[in-house]
Amino acid sequence: MTYADAIDTPLRDGQIKIHDRSVAFPAMVAAGQVAAACLDMLGGEVREGVTTGRLDDLARQFVFDHGAIPACVFYRGYRHTICTSLNHTVCHGIPGERALKDGDIVNIDVTVIVNGWHGDTSRMYGVGDVPRKAERLMDITYEALMRGIAAVKPGATLGDIGHAIQSYAESERTSVVREFCGHGLGRVFHDAPNILHYGKAGQGAVLKPGMIFTIEPMLNLGSPSVKILNDGWTAVTKDKSLSAQYEHSVGVTETGVEIFTKSPAGLDQPHAIKA
Ligand code: MF3
Ligand code: CO
Ligand code: CO
């Protein structure tokens, strides 16, 4: 790393960075809006017969065309711009030859770097005629994300976020994946703190203005257990039940929360848009 970057390495003791909001928040909006616009664009391309590799090619081109860099390319040996997680894939599905089929549900997750700052967001998309139980899971997952975001304000705790998500998800008879979590981000992709999507109200670190992190709950219709396939990336449900995820990058403001990755076109829930 260069000396200039040294101040932005992940903090050793799990301390949570307090960003200068006048600098960091506009930069996070710039990055978040490219990531969100990329997902908007991909919504027009998701259809039966399209391969996940084609979606990845389109995403990479879009990112470069918008003056950004795909954060996942070369990240820990990953080689793609997006993750495409289909049906019982929980996260980190690798784009390739697989063509989308009628009835599939797919999470597309993109992280971009704009002027050194990261925008990280994902949404669910349905292909053609999606089973009612899959629609329901996607609805619940979006609502769980938004309830987690609604818990973010100065003085609230990380446990409040996890509790808001878990209590809602479980009340709807879905389960919360434990092995993956949200994360601090900014000039670092995966920074402190871990944002657990389960927890107890009032526990954990207290939120302060200037903190920046993702919230990205993964909910399953069956058991919460996951396993990693031999490719070293793809996480799937052990019981092959359907899984869904939504993700936003957010910052803590003086009074509440700012979402950096809101869709500029109002397409935050593509799974709910009927062709
Ligand atoms: N975007 C993912 C996240 O939400 C990370 C993907 S890492 C990759 O944190 F290498 F798989 F792309
Ligand atoms: Co993330
Ligand atoms: Co992501």
Coordinates of C-alpha atoms and ligand atoms in Angstrom, one line a residue:
M1 CA 0.0 0.0 0.0
T2 CA 1.1 3.6 -0.4
Y3 CA 1.6 5.9 2.5
A4 CA -1.5 7.9 1.5
D5 CA -3.7 4.8 1.8
A6 CA -2.3 3.8 5.2
I7 CA -4.8 5.8 7.2
D8 CA -7.6 3.9 5.5
T9 CA -6.5 0.3 6.1
P10 CA -9.0 -1.7 8.2
L11 CA -8.6 -0.7 11.9
R12 CA -6.9 -3.4 13.9
D13 CA -9.0 -3.4 17.0
G14 CA -12.3 -3.4 15.3
Q15 CA -12.8 0.3 15.9
I16 CA -15.5 1.8 13.7
K17 CA -14.3 4.8 11.5
I18 CA -16.1 8.1 12.0
H19 CA -15.9 9.7 8.5
D20 CA -15.9 13.4 7.9
R21 CA -19.4 13.6 6.5
S22 CA -18.8 16.6 4.3
V23 CA -16.1 14.6 2.4
A24 CA -17.3 11.0 2.7
F25 CA -21.0 11.3 2.1
P26 CA -20.9 13.0 -1.3
A27 CA -18.2 10.5 -2.4
M28 CA -20.4 7.6 -1.2
V29 CA -23.4 9.0 -3.1
A30 CA -21.3 9.2 -6.3
A31 CA -20.1 5.6 -5.9
G32 CA -23.5 4.3 -4.7
Q33 CA -25.4 5.9 -7.6
V34 CA -23.2 4.2 -10.2
A35 CA -23.7 0.9 -8.5
A36 CA -27.5 1.5 -8.3
A37 CA -27.7 2.7 -11.9
C38 CA -25.9 -0.5 -13.0
L39 CA -28.5 -2.6 -11.3
D40 CA -31.2 -0.5 -12.9
M41 CA -29.6 -1.2 -16.3
L42 CA -29.4 -4.9 -15.6
G43 CA -33.1 -5.0 -14.8
G44 CA -33.8 -4.4 -18.5
E45 CA -31.6 -7.4 -19.4
V46 CA -32.8 -10.1 -17.0
R47 CA -35.0 -12.5 -19.1
E48 CA -35.3 -16.1 -20.0
G49 CA -32.2 -17.3 -22.0
V50 CA -29.7 -14.6 -20.9
T51 CA -26.6 -16.1 -19.4
T52 CA -25.3 -14.8 -16.1
G53 CA -21.9 -14.3 -17.9
R54 CA -23.6 -11.9 -20.3
L55 CA -25.0 -9.9 -17.4
D56 CA -21.5 -9.7 -16.0
D57 CA -20.1 -8.4 -19.3
L58 CA -22.8 -5.8 -19.5
A59 CA -22.2 -4.7 -15.9
R60 CA -18.4 -4.4 -16.5
Q61 CA -18.9 -2.3 -19.5
F62 CA -21.4 -0.1 -17.7
V63 CA -19.1 0.4 -14.8
F64 CA -16.1 1.5 -16.9
D65 CA -18.4 3.7 -19.1
H66 CA -19.4 5.5 -15.9
G67 CA -15.8 6.3 -14.8
A68 CA -15.8 3.6 -12.1
I69 CA -13.9 0.4 -11.4
P70 CA -15.4 -3.0 -10.6
A71 CA -14.3 -3.7 -7.0
C72 CA -14.7 -7.5 -7.1
V73 CA -12.3 -8.0 -10.1
F74 CA -9.1 -9.4 -8.5
Y75 CA -10.6 -9.2 -5.0
R76 CA -9.3 -12.3 -3.2
G77 CA -9.0 -14.0 -6.6
Y78 CA -12.5 -13.2 -7.8
R79 CA -12.6 -12.4 -11.5
H80 CA -16.0 -10.9 -12.1
T81 CA -17.9 -7.6 -11.8
I82 CA -21.1 -9.0 -10.3
C83 CA -22.2 -12.0 -8.2
T84 CA -25.2 -13.8 -9.6
S85 CA -26.9 -15.9 -7.0
L86 CA -29.7 -18.1 -8.3
N87 CA -32.5 -19.8 -6.4
H88 CA -30.9 -21.8 -3.5
T89 CA -27.6 -19.9 -3.9
V90 CA -27.2 -17.6 -0.9
C91 CA -24.5 -15.3 -2.2
H92 CA -21.3 -15.1 -4.3
G93 CA -22.7 -17.0 -7.2
I94 CA -20.2 -16.8 -10.1
P95 CA -21.4 -15.6 -13.5
G96 CA -20.9 -18.0 -16.4
E97 CA -22.7 -20.1 -19.0
R98 CA -25.9 -20.7 -16.9
A99 CA -28.9 -19.2 -18.8
L100 CA -31.8 -17.8 -16.8
K101 CA -34.9 -19.9 -16.9
D102 CA -38.6 -19.1 -16.4
G103 CA -39.3 -19.2 -12.7
D104 CA -35.7 -18.5 -11.5
I105 CA -35.0 -15.8 -8.9
V106 CA -31.6 -14.2 -9.0
N107 CA -29.7 -11.8 -6.8
I108 CA -27.3 -9.5 -8.6
D109 CA -24.7 -7.9 -6.4
V110 CA -22.4 -5.2 -7.7
T111 CA -19.6 -3.1 -6.0
V112 CA -18.0 -0.2 -7.8
I113 CA -15.1 2.1 -6.9
V114 CA -15.5 5.8 -7.8
N115 CA -12.6 8.1 -6.9
G116 CA -11.5 5.5 -4.4
W117 CA -14.9 5.1 -2.6
H118 CA -17.0 1.9 -2.7
G119 CA -20.7 1.6 -3.6
D120 CA -22.1 -1.9 -2.8
T121 CA -25.7 -2.9 -3.5
S122 CA -27.7 -5.9 -4.5
R123 CA -31.3 -6.6 -5.6
M124 CA -33.5 -9.6 -6.4
Y125 CA -34.9 -10.2 -9.9
G126 CA -37.6 -12.6 -11.0
V127 CA -37.5 -14.4 -14.4
G128 CA -40.9 -14.8 -16.0
D129 CA -43.4 -16.6 -14.0
V130 CA -42.0 -16.9 -10.4
P131 CA -43.6 -19.3 -7.8
R132 CA -45.6 -17.5 -5.2
K133 CA -43.4 -18.7 -2.3
A134 CA -40.3 -17.2 -4.1
E135 CA -42.2 -13.9 -4.6
R136 CA -43.0 -13.9 -0.9
L137 CA -39.4 -14.6 0.2
M138 CA -38.2 -11.7 -2.0
D139 CA -40.9 -9.4 -0.5
I140 CA -39.9 -10.4 3.0
T141 CA -36.2 -9.9 2.3
Y142 CA -36.7 -6.4 1.0
E143 CA -38.8 -5.5 3.9
A144 CA -36.2 -7.0 6.3
L145 CA -33.5 -4.8 4.8
M146 CA -35.7 -1.7 5.0
R147 CA -36.5 -2.4 8.7
G148 CA -32.8 -2.8 9.4
I149 CA -32.1 0.5 7.7
A150 CA -35.0 2.2 9.7
A151 CA -33.3 1.1 12.9
V152 CA -30.2 3.2 12.0
K153 CA -29.8 6.5 13.9
P154 CA -27.3 8.0 16.4
G155 CA -27.6 6.3 19.7
A156 CA -29.1 3.1 18.4
T157 CA -26.9 0.0 18.4
L158 CA -25.7 -2.6 16.0
G159 CA -27.9 -5.1 17.9
D160 CA -30.9 -3.0 17.1
I161 CA -30.3 -3.4 13.4
G162 CA -29.9 -7.2 13.7
H163 CA -32.9 -7.5 15.9
A164 CA -35.1 -5.5 13.6
I165 CA -34.2 -7.9 10.7
Q166 CA -34.3 -11.2 12.6
S167 CA -37.5 -10.5 14.5
Y168 CA -39.4 -9.6 11.3
A169 CA -37.8 -12.4 9.2
E170 CA -38.6 -15.1 11.8
S171 CA -42.1 -13.8 12.3
E172 CA -42.7 -14.5 8.6
R173 CA -41.3 -18.0 8.9
T174 CA -38.0 -17.3 7.1
S175 CA -34.5 -17.9 8.6
V176 CA -31.5 -15.5 8.8
V177 CA -28.2 -16.7 7.3
R178 CA -25.5 -16.3 10.0
E179 CA -22.2 -17.0 8.0
F180 CA -22.3 -13.7 6.0
C181 CA -22.8 -10.2 7.3
G182 CA -22.8 -6.6 6.2
H183 CA -19.7 -4.5 6.7
G184 CA -18.2 -1.1 7.1
L185 CA -17.1 0.4 3.8
G186 CA -15.7 3.6 2.4
R187 CA -12.3 3.7 0.9
V188 CA -11.9 0.1 2.2
F189 CA -14.3 -2.5 0.7
H190 CA -14.8 -4.7 3.8
D191 CA -14.0 -2.7 6.9
A192 CA -15.1 -2.9 10.6
P193 CA -17.8 -3.4 11.9
N194 CA -19.5 -6.6 11.0
I195 CA -23.2 -5.9 10.6
L196 CA -25.0 -9.0 11.8
H197 CA -28.5 -9.6 10.5
Y198 CA -29.6 -11.1 13.8
G199 CA -29.2 -9.9 17.4
K200 CA -30.6 -8.4 20.5
A201 CA -31.9 -4.9 20.8
G202 CA -29.6 -2.6 22.8
Q203 CA -26.5 -4.8 22.3
G204 CA -23.3 -4.0 20.5
A205 CA -21.6 -0.9 19.4
V206 CA -23.5 2.4 19.5
L207 CA -24.1 4.1 16.2
K208 CA -22.6 7.6 15.6
P209 CA -22.9 10.2 12.8
G210 CA -20.3 9.5 10.1
M211 CA -20.3 5.7 10.3
I212 CA -20.8 4.0 6.9
F213 CA -21.7 0.4 6.3
T214 CA -23.8 -2.0 4.3
I215 CA -26.8 -3.9 5.4
E216 CA -27.4 -7.1 3.3
P217 CA -29.6 -9.7 4.9
M218 CA -29.8 -13.2 3.4
L219 CA -33.0 -15.0 4.2
N220 CA -33.9 -18.6 3.5
L221 CA -37.2 -20.4 3.3
G222 CA -35.8 -23.4 5.1
S223 CA -32.9 -23.8 7.5
P224 CA -30.3 -21.1 7.8
S225 CA -27.4 -23.5 7.2
V226 CA -25.2 -22.8 4.2
K227 CA -22.2 -24.6 2.6
I228 CA -19.6 -23.4 0.1
L229 CA -19.2 -25.2 -3.2
N230 CA -15.8 -26.5 -4.5
D231 CA -15.3 -23.3 -6.5
G232 CA -14.5 -21.7 -3.1
W233 CA -17.1 -19.0 -3.6
T234 CA -20.7 -20.1 -4.2
A235 CA -22.6 -20.3 -1.0
V236 CA -25.8 -22.4 -1.1
T237 CA -28.4 -23.5 1.4
K238 CA -27.6 -26.9 2.8
D239 CA -31.3 -28.0 2.4
K240 CA -31.6 -26.5 -1.1
S241 CA -34.3 -24.2 0.1
L242 CA -34.7 -20.8 -1.7
S243 CA -32.6 -17.9 -0.5
A244 CA -32.9 -14.2 -1.2
Q245 CA -30.8 -11.1 -0.4
Y246 CA -31.1 -7.3 -0.8
E247 CA -28.2 -4.8 0.0
H248 CA -27.8 -1.1 0.5
S249 CA -24.8 1.0 1.5
V250 CA -25.8 3.6 4.2
G251 CA -24.4 6.3 6.4
V252 CA -25.4 7.5 9.8
T253 CA -26.5 11.1 9.8
E254 CA -27.2 13.6 12.7
T255 CA -30.8 12.5 12.8
G256 CA -31.0 9.1 11.1
V257 CA -29.7 7.4 8.0
E258 CA -28.8 8.2 4.4
I259 CA -29.1 5.5 1.8
F260 CA -26.3 5.9 -0.8
T261 CA -27.5 3.2 -3.2
K262 CA -31.1 4.1 -3.8
S263 CA -32.2 3.5 -7.4
P264 CA -32.1 6.8 -9.4
A265 CA -35.0 5.4 -11.5
G266 CA -37.1 4.1 -8.5
L267 CA -36.3 0.5 -9.3
D268 CA -35.2 -0.5 -5.8
Q269 CA -37.4 -3.7 -5.9
P270 CA -37.0 -5.1 -9.4
H271 CA -38.5 -8.5 -8.3
A272 CA -41.8 -6.7 -7.7
I273 CA -42.0 -5.2 -11.2
K274 CA -44.0 -7.2 -13.7
A275 CA -43.0 -7.2 -17.3
Ligands
MF3_1 N1 -20.5 -7.5 -2.9 C1 -20.3 -8.5 -1.9 C2 -20.6 -7.8 -0.6 O1 -21.7 -7.5 -0.5 C3 -18.9 -9.0 -1.9 C4 -18.5 -9.8 -3.1 S1 -16.9 -10.3 -3.0 C5 -16.6 -11.0 -4.4 O2 -19.8 -7.7 0.3 F1 -15.4 -11.2 -4.5 F2 -17.3 -12.2 -4.4 F3 -17.1 -10.3 -5.4
CO2 CO -21.5 -5.9 0.9
CO3 CO -22.5 -6.6 -2.2

